[in-house]
XYZ file of C-alpha atoms in Angstrom:
521
model
C -29.271 -12.488 -33.190
C -29.552 -14.827 -30.237
C -28.370 -14.081 -26.755
C -24.690 -13.582 -26.037
C -23.435 -15.624 -23.092
C -23.277 -12.606 -20.799
C -26.999 -12.004 -21.420
C -27.805 -15.702 -21.178
C -25.999 -16.082 -17.860
C -27.632 -12.990 -16.377
C -31.139 -14.078 -17.400
C -30.580 -17.613 -16.188
C -29.289 -16.655 -12.739
C -31.975 -14.019 -12.218
C -34.631 -16.584 -13.122
C -33.036 -18.931 -10.578
C -33.326 -16.215 -7.923
C -36.999 -15.601 -8.723
C -37.776 -19.339 -8.665
C -36.149 -19.677 -5.234
C -38.020 -16.615 -3.963
C -41.302 -18.188 -5.029
C -40.447 -21.504 -3.399
C -39.360 -19.758 -0.212
C -42.672 -17.906 0.034
C -44.733 -21.103 -0.196
C -45.906 -22.900 2.919
C -45.125 -26.285 1.397
C -42.479 -26.129 -1.328
C -43.514 -29.572 -2.586
C -46.968 -28.346 -3.583
C -47.509 -26.330 -6.728
C -43.824 -25.562 -7.023
C -42.705 -24.335 -10.423
C -39.994 -26.029 -12.358
C -36.722 -25.744 -10.473
C -34.888 -25.320 -13.716
C -33.661 -22.011 -14.923
C -35.189 -21.473 -18.365
C -32.804 -22.108 -21.199
C -32.587 -19.505 -23.886
C -32.615 -20.751 -27.439
C -29.504 -19.781 -29.331
C -30.135 -19.106 -33.013
C -26.855 -18.899 -34.827
C -25.670 -15.863 -36.686
C -24.649 -15.966 -40.309
C -23.219 -12.462 -40.208
C -20.096 -13.447 -38.294
C -16.904 -14.577 -39.947
C -17.211 -18.053 -38.424
C -20.674 -19.385 -37.647
C -21.123 -21.432 -34.460
C -21.956 -25.139 -34.906
C -25.586 -25.712 -35.876
C -27.876 -27.389 -33.378
C -31.182 -28.319 -34.941
C -33.134 -28.231 -31.685
C -32.048 -24.639 -31.168
C -33.318 -23.276 -34.481
C -36.671 -22.166 -33.141
C -36.602 -18.418 -33.701
C -40.020 -17.737 -32.182
C -38.593 -17.210 -28.699
C -35.317 -16.089 -27.199
C -36.015 -17.970 -23.968
C -36.992 -21.624 -24.476
C -37.395 -24.655 -22.296
C -36.769 -28.127 -23.705
C -40.467 -28.977 -23.251
C -41.501 -25.852 -25.219
C -39.679 -26.849 -28.401
C -42.061 -27.728 -31.265
C -40.297 -31.052 -31.823
C -40.904 -32.072 -28.226
C -44.527 -30.884 -28.055
C -45.509 -32.633 -31.290
C -43.836 -35.908 -30.314
C -46.189 -36.677 -27.430
C -43.231 -37.577 -25.230
C -44.332 -35.142 -22.490
C -47.340 -37.334 -21.734
C -45.090 -40.360 -21.265
C -42.193 -38.991 -19.197
C -42.395 -38.610 -15.426
C -42.134 -35.011 -14.054
C -38.702 -35.744 -12.547
C -37.396 -36.931 -15.930
C -38.700 -33.749 -17.595
C -36.819 -31.687 -14.996
C -33.681 -33.688 -15.755
C -34.139 -33.117 -19.493
C -34.380 -29.380 -18.840
C -31.160 -29.418 -16.803
C -29.250 -31.269 -19.532
C -30.751 -29.053 -22.243
C -29.580 -25.927 -20.423
C -26.006 -27.203 -20.391
C -26.163 -27.598 -24.194
C -27.858 -24.280 -24.992
C -25.607 -22.336 -22.645
C -22.533 -23.806 -24.359
C -23.933 -22.623 -27.711
C -24.400 -19.132 -26.287
C -20.898 -19.205 -24.766
C -19.365 -20.262 -28.089
C -21.183 -17.397 -29.811
C -19.620 -14.879 -27.423
C -16.155 -16.426 -27.782
C -16.518 -16.224 -31.543
C -17.370 -12.531 -31.244
C -14.338 -11.909 -29.013
C -12.093 -13.409 -31.697
C -13.723 -12.153 -34.905
C -14.752 -8.682 -33.714
C -11.895 -7.768 -31.362
C -8.855 -10.021 -31.721
C -8.888 -10.117 -35.544
C -9.701 -6.440 -36.034
C -7.115 -5.009 -38.420
C -6.878 -1.608 -36.711
C -6.302 -3.265 -33.358
C -3.647 -5.550 -34.819
C -1.682 -2.534 -36.059
C -1.823 -0.820 -32.660
C -0.821 -3.816 -30.549
C 2.661 -5.305 -30.422
C 2.491 -9.111 -30.840
C 3.580 -9.593 -27.224
C 0.801 -7.251 -26.026
C -1.774 -9.100 -28.121
C -0.549 -12.408 -26.721
C -0.978 -11.256 -23.115
C -4.355 -9.698 -23.857
C -5.908 -12.643 -25.696
C -3.742 -15.457 -24.336
C -4.785 -18.871 -25.726
C -8.372 -17.880 -26.498
C -8.159 -19.632 -29.898
C -7.435 -22.901 -28.100
C -10.320 -22.264 -25.717
C -12.675 -21.591 -28.625
C -11.540 -24.728 -30.457
C -12.202 -26.786 -27.330
C -15.643 -25.226 -26.948
C -16.452 -25.999 -30.586
C -15.508 -29.685 -30.256
C -17.457 -29.906 -27.012
C -20.516 -28.265 -28.558
C -20.434 -30.530 -31.613
C -20.395 -33.634 -29.408
C -23.273 -32.252 -27.340
C -25.171 -31.459 -30.545
C -24.696 -34.984 -31.834
C -26.052 -36.410 -28.577
C -29.106 -34.125 -28.652
C -29.871 -35.126 -32.237
C -29.660 -38.861 -31.498
C -33.002 -38.783 -29.721
C -35.469 -36.100 -28.696
C -35.147 -37.476 -25.150
C -31.533 -36.758 -24.167
C -29.871 -39.886 -22.765
C -27.033 -38.117 -20.918
C -24.538 -35.296 -21.332
C -22.272 -35.776 -18.304
C -20.294 -38.532 -20.010
C -19.393 -36.010 -22.722
C -18.553 -33.398 -20.077
C -16.284 -35.914 -18.341
C -14.378 -36.856 -21.507
C -13.805 -33.260 -22.564
C -12.829 -32.123 -19.067
C -10.211 -34.872 -18.767
C -8.839 -34.563 -22.292
C -9.261 -30.922 -23.330
C -10.219 -28.491 -20.550
C -6.643 -27.858 -19.388
C -6.710 -24.930 -21.854
C -8.923 -23.144 -19.321
C -6.216 -23.377 -16.656
C -3.733 -21.728 -19.023
C -6.159 -18.937 -19.933
C -7.378 -18.193 -16.418
C -3.867 -18.313 -14.911
C -2.981 -15.457 -17.263
C -5.814 -13.322 -15.881
C -3.673 -11.149 -13.596
C -1.276 -10.307 -16.449
C -4.248 -9.772 -18.761
C -5.980 -7.281 -16.471
C -2.749 -5.398 -15.872
C -1.918 -5.223 -19.580
C -5.432 -4.028 -20.450
C -5.307 -1.195 -17.901
C -1.833 -0.217 -19.056
C -2.884 -0.141 -22.720
C -5.908 2.030 -21.933
C -3.648 4.419 -20.076
C -0.655 4.516 -22.439
C -2.215 4.133 -25.906
C -5.031 6.562 -26.794
C -5.426 4.834 -30.173
C -6.103 1.515 -28.433
C -8.638 3.144 -26.145
C -10.392 4.733 -29.124
C -10.615 1.524 -31.176
C -11.904 -0.516 -28.232
C -14.579 2.090 -27.535
C -15.701 2.050 -31.157
C -15.813 -1.741 -31.272
C -17.850 -1.863 -28.055
C -20.451 0.441 -29.638
C -21.104 -2.028 -32.452
C -24.645 -3.492 -32.188
C -23.111 -6.983 -32.193
C -21.792 -6.338 -28.687
C -25.236 -5.381 -27.371
C -23.779 -2.788 -25.034
C -21.349 -5.243 -23.405
C -17.775 -4.226 -22.625
C -14.599 -5.727 -24.050
C -13.551 -6.843 -20.557
C -16.802 -8.819 -20.178
C -15.700 -10.897 -23.179
C -12.175 -11.417 -21.823
C -13.468 -12.955 -18.594
C -15.816 -15.408 -20.345
C -13.669 -18.576 -20.011
C -13.338 -18.246 -16.227
C -17.067 -17.613 -15.861
C -17.909 -20.550 -18.113
C -15.779 -23.210 -16.445
C -17.225 -22.217 -13.057
C -20.782 -22.177 -14.385
C -20.314 -25.524 -16.110
C -19.572 -27.120 -12.754
C -22.823 -25.680 -11.365
C -24.795 -26.958 -14.353
C -23.446 -30.456 -13.757
C -24.391 -30.080 -10.087
C -27.907 -29.199 -11.196
C -28.071 -32.382 -13.286
C -26.644 -34.426 -10.427
C -29.411 -33.264 -8.095
C -32.032 -34.586 -10.529
C -30.719 -37.950 -11.720
C -31.998 -41.070 -10.009
C -29.865 -42.136 -7.039
C -27.495 -45.105 -7.384
C -27.888 -45.032 -11.173
C -25.333 -45.023 -13.970
C -26.253 -41.424 -14.762
C -25.551 -40.430 -11.158
C -22.112 -42.068 -11.290
C -21.339 -40.324 -14.569
C -22.460 -36.955 -13.187
C -20.339 -37.477 -10.053
C -17.289 -38.287 -12.185
C -17.835 -35.235 -14.398
C -18.316 -32.987 -11.374
C -15.154 -34.262 -9.708
C -13.048 -33.571 -12.814
C -14.579 -30.116 -13.285
C -13.909 -29.285 -9.647
C -10.253 -30.184 -10.166
C -10.028 -27.845 -13.173
C -11.819 -24.995 -11.345
C -9.487 -25.330 -8.348
C -6.457 -25.273 -10.633
C -7.858 -22.131 -12.305
C -8.334 -20.434 -8.936
C -4.848 -21.360 -7.802
C -3.398 -20.104 -11.059
C -5.042 -16.710 -10.547
C -3.898 -16.443 -6.940
C -0.330 -17.642 -7.376
C 1.157 -14.587 -9.030
C -0.645 -11.979 -6.944
C 0.242 -13.826 -3.747
C 3.929 -14.023 -4.644
C 4.098 -10.310 -5.464
C 2.253 -9.458 -2.246
C 4.631 -11.531 -0.081
C 7.687 -9.891 -1.644
C 6.180 -6.443 -0.977
C 5.462 -7.281 2.684
C 8.923 -8.747 3.234
C 10.495 -5.446 2.129
C 8.428 -3.486 4.655
C 9.288 -5.544 7.744
C 12.139 -4.833 10.156
C 12.630 -7.344 12.954
C 13.211 -6.232 16.533
C 13.168 -9.909 17.451
C 14.798 -12.876 15.741
C 14.067 -12.615 12.032
C 11.418 -14.898 10.559
C 11.583 -15.717 6.808
C 8.317 -14.424 5.354
C 8.413 -15.590 1.748
C 7.393 -19.203 1.240
C 5.664 -20.948 -1.671
C 3.054 -22.309 0.762
C 2.340 -19.037 2.605
C -0.137 -16.312 1.780
C -1.756 -13.333 3.468
C -5.161 -13.805 5.109
C -5.628 -10.413 6.746
C -3.706 -7.305 7.695
C -4.633 -4.159 9.540
C -4.403 -1.871 12.506
C -5.738 -2.598 15.989
C -5.445 -0.813 19.321
C -3.427 -2.580 22.019
C -4.208 -1.927 25.663
C -1.186 -0.989 27.759
C -0.632 -2.331 31.278
C -2.359 -5.140 33.166
C -6.132 -5.603 33.223
C -6.331 -4.204 36.765
C -5.130 -0.815 35.549
C -8.138 -0.225 33.297
C -9.827 3.113 33.734
C -12.124 5.282 31.665
C -9.088 6.997 30.162
C -9.031 4.465 27.355
C -7.463 6.765 24.807
C -4.293 6.834 26.863
C -4.451 3.131 27.628
C -4.507 2.008 23.997
C -1.845 2.391 21.357
C -1.714 1.317 17.727
C -0.234 -1.965 16.558
C -0.328 -3.578 13.137
C -0.964 -7.257 12.406
C -0.008 -9.366 9.384
C -1.854 -12.667 9.531
C -0.749 -15.391 7.115
C -2.258 -18.840 6.699
C 0.383 -20.283 9.045
C 1.915 -17.315 10.890
C 1.008 -14.139 12.806
C 3.410 -11.182 12.844
C 2.765 -8.319 15.300
C 4.320 -4.942 14.474
C 4.374 -1.245 15.138
C 4.341 1.119 12.188
C 7.499 3.231 11.873
C 8.423 6.074 9.480
C 9.006 5.272 5.828
C 6.047 2.919 5.387
C 7.901 0.297 7.419
C 6.799 -2.020 10.209
C 8.911 -3.096 13.170
C 8.145 -6.672 14.231
C 8.137 -7.219 18.005
C 6.341 -10.577 18.279
C 5.139 -13.545 16.226
C 3.535 -16.957 16.600
C 2.373 -19.892 14.476
C -1.290 -19.477 13.544
C -2.114 -22.852 15.047
C -1.014 -21.595 18.476
C -3.407 -18.632 18.616
C -6.488 -18.388 20.818
C -9.038 -15.573 21.040
C -11.624 -14.615 23.630
C -14.315 -11.967 23.355
C -14.729 -9.809 26.460
C -18.141 -9.653 28.078
C -19.983 -6.337 27.938
C -17.554 -3.817 29.415
C -19.412 -0.655 28.452
C -18.912 1.670 25.514
C -15.320 2.541 26.396
C -14.222 -1.064 25.972
C -16.551 -2.057 23.157
C -15.161 -4.343 20.424
C -12.299 -5.529 22.630
C -10.971 -9.099 22.568
C -8.086 -11.058 24.059
C -5.485 -12.613 21.775
C -3.362 -15.344 23.361
C -0.154 -16.619 21.809
C 0.448 -20.065 23.314
C 4.056 -19.870 22.157
C 5.432 -16.563 20.915
C 8.780 -15.504 19.476
C 10.391 -15.904 22.941
C 8.940 -19.426 23.344
C 6.548 -18.315 26.044
C 2.840 -17.587 26.348
C 1.764 -13.989 25.758
C -1.583 -12.160 25.848
C -2.731 -8.997 24.086
C -5.906 -7.037 24.763
C -6.926 -5.606 21.403
C -9.627 -3.144 20.370
C -11.129 -3.089 16.868
C -12.801 -0.150 15.151
C -16.196 -1.908 14.873
C -18.028 -5.079 15.829
C -17.633 -6.549 12.355
C -13.897 -5.823 12.328
C -13.528 -7.494 15.741
C -15.389 -10.625 14.606
C -13.470 -10.757 11.340
C -10.179 -10.682 13.219
C -11.320 -13.288 15.724
C -12.461 -15.738 13.036
C -9.304 -15.198 10.977
C -6.999 -15.603 13.983
C -8.745 -18.715 15.334
C -10.858 -20.334 12.585
C -11.820 -23.345 14.727
C -13.779 -21.377 17.313
C -17.555 -21.664 17.436
C -19.509 -19.058 15.476
C -22.878 -17.568 16.339
C -25.017 -20.070 14.430
C -23.012 -23.264 14.035
C -19.798 -24.888 15.200
C -17.307 -25.489 12.423
C -16.869 -29.071 13.607
C -20.582 -29.940 13.855
C -22.784 -31.503 11.209
C -24.955 -28.890 9.547
C -28.540 -29.865 10.332
C -30.081 -26.434 9.950
C -28.731 -22.929 10.135
C -29.697 -19.642 8.483
C -29.166 -19.437 4.713
C -28.992 -16.570 2.259
C -29.104 -16.317 -1.530
C -27.110 -13.680 -3.377
C -29.226 -11.148 -5.278
C -26.411 -8.669 -6.002
C -22.914 -9.739 -7.155
C -20.063 -8.756 -4.850
C -16.318 -8.521 -5.478
C -14.151 -9.182 -2.417
C -12.167 -6.152 -1.279
C -10.086 -7.872 1.425
C -8.465 -11.329 1.671
C -11.011 -12.495 4.277
C -13.994 -11.518 2.105
C -15.869 -13.745 -0.341
C -16.785 -12.744 -3.892
C -20.391 -13.614 -4.707
C -22.190 -14.439 -7.937
C -25.917 -14.027 -8.501
C -27.974 -16.955 -7.108
C -25.177 -18.263 -4.863
C -26.649 -19.955 -1.773
C -24.704 -19.750 1.488
C -24.986 -20.939 5.063
C -24.811 -17.989 7.457
C -22.197 -18.868 10.068
C -22.049 -15.480 11.788
C -23.363 -11.957 11.385
C -22.738 -8.568 12.937
C -24.992 -5.698 13.963
C -23.256 -3.376 11.499
C -24.242 -5.258 8.368
C -21.721 -8.036 7.665
C -22.224 -11.790 7.248
C -19.708 -14.611 7.511
C -20.946 -17.326 5.178
C -20.095 -20.641 3.562
C -21.136 -21.126 -0.052
C -22.850 -24.469 -0.523
C -21.570 -25.432 -3.944
C -17.849 -25.180 -3.097
C -17.694 -24.602 0.709
C -15.630 -21.432 0.266
C -15.965 -19.076 3.245
C -15.676 -15.369 3.788
C -17.333 -12.117 4.786
C -19.692 -10.057 2.647
C -22.212 -7.216 3.202
C -25.638 -8.474 4.282
C -27.223 -6.154 1.693
C -25.933 -8.468 -1.050
C -28.444 -11.205 -0.257
C -31.894 -12.268 0.898
C -32.325 -14.725 3.749
C -34.050 -18.030 2.924
C -36.802 -18.313 5.542
C -38.488 -21.595 4.596
C -36.859 -24.416 6.653
C -37.869 -27.015 4.055
C -36.005 -25.130 1.339
C -32.939 -24.845 3.594
C -33.071 -28.584 4.311
C -33.453 -29.315 0.596
C -30.431 -27.141 -0.209
C -28.301 -29.004 2.330
C -29.509 -32.414 1.170
C -28.570 -31.553 -2.412
C -25.199 -30.294 -1.228
C -24.444 -33.560 0.569
C -25.452 -35.516 -2.510
C -23.186 -33.537 -4.826
C -20.182 -34.403 -2.668
C -21.166 -37.979 -1.776
C -18.405 -39.472 -3.950
C -15.816 -38.213 -1.479
C -16.680 -39.339 2.042
C -13.934 -37.301 3.623
C -15.188 -34.205 1.813
C -18.673 -34.861 3.117
C -17.437 -35.221 6.683
C -15.660 -31.907 6.361
C -18.622 -30.045 4.904
C -18.811 -27.821 7.960
C -15.119 -27.382 8.541
C -13.139 -27.309 5.295
C -11.566 -24.322 3.566
C -10.913 -22.338 6.716
C -9.262 -19.744 4.532
């Protein structure tokens, strides 16, 4: 059997990490640099499954599970490698990886349907409504993948030198990929239903465990199959980015790649919004129930409002002149709810409730870090409300539990302020960068989930092990533990990463101008 998509994706991203490590260690990355491509694993098809994936003749080489386009016997025997320029070979590899990864993805989708969804024992255990929530429109997703793969296969078989694939990506994204939005938007319900079934139905738990042990699954969990569509649509955008970085500038292939990337980005954003919408609505309703207003009531629930950060801080009592070493008596607890457009300041009261005593629009907040005041006043900052609930200016001296918590609050409260390494409003010429070597799942709203091989600009860091970063491929920002990544030390590699990032987004001038300041949470 060939590689399942989960294996393919893991191998590909880890190879990307190793390639970047090697480039980073070289004095001159232009000399003796290995291929920038992540090797593409050949995907032999399986005849043991109920529905065989579409056949791709170039992928039938069973001698290796990990092939490059240039390693295929058809390519080596054709003599084309002696004719093509090195840059064109790199481009061929990038396009070939998009095709082979789709074959691997289709194989895994087929296994999800044939091995899990169509299992007779599982069908008897699940009510039709439960099965619908659990598997959603995966049949539609698989049908779309099959049509996409067949068109890619036809293009590959037209000529051993692939002319283009981004035109096919564009057509399918525009006409068919909306099925991904439907599937991914169901993710919150899907996860909840799966956990509930494991808890409430021992028979379901037993069957799933037995199915996971089948050699077909190669030790992979059922949940890893359920999340495949979201992983694939995100990865597909990155694969198109990789092609875009290698096509000749101002060419038809560049324009086609830019168009495909733009459409994929629209689908990915819609998927992300679909996932967030339900959880955000539930969260806002929950918060609204916990708030009691000492001041004039502010409506919390709004379709355009979501939570950015919440938590406890210590407020200093009395004017600044009254500060003494008796800080424990000078500070008392307050609780903040920070939304994308509003700050609510509360005190916790019995019954898991919060009494609101002040508020302000987020745009009218300013923060200021205190100079070194000694250990007793460490991690203290000033929060100014230019116009509070009483229509006047107010100031709060607040103490956080750690340096990272202080910086996280300051950046969330006032996202336009300058960070340690770069101003949000400046053009990014050079700043520290990091690549992710361990995946990370965000635990708080102001954190950023990371995938293997993500490259990020480091905008700020703390002494206690946290980094505030901006991911290059989508400009999403957030905090993550510094242990999740390795800093990129070679300035030429950093400059190359930024140059490629600008090129990917060149079709939207306004997006390019905002590269250092968009998506401020």
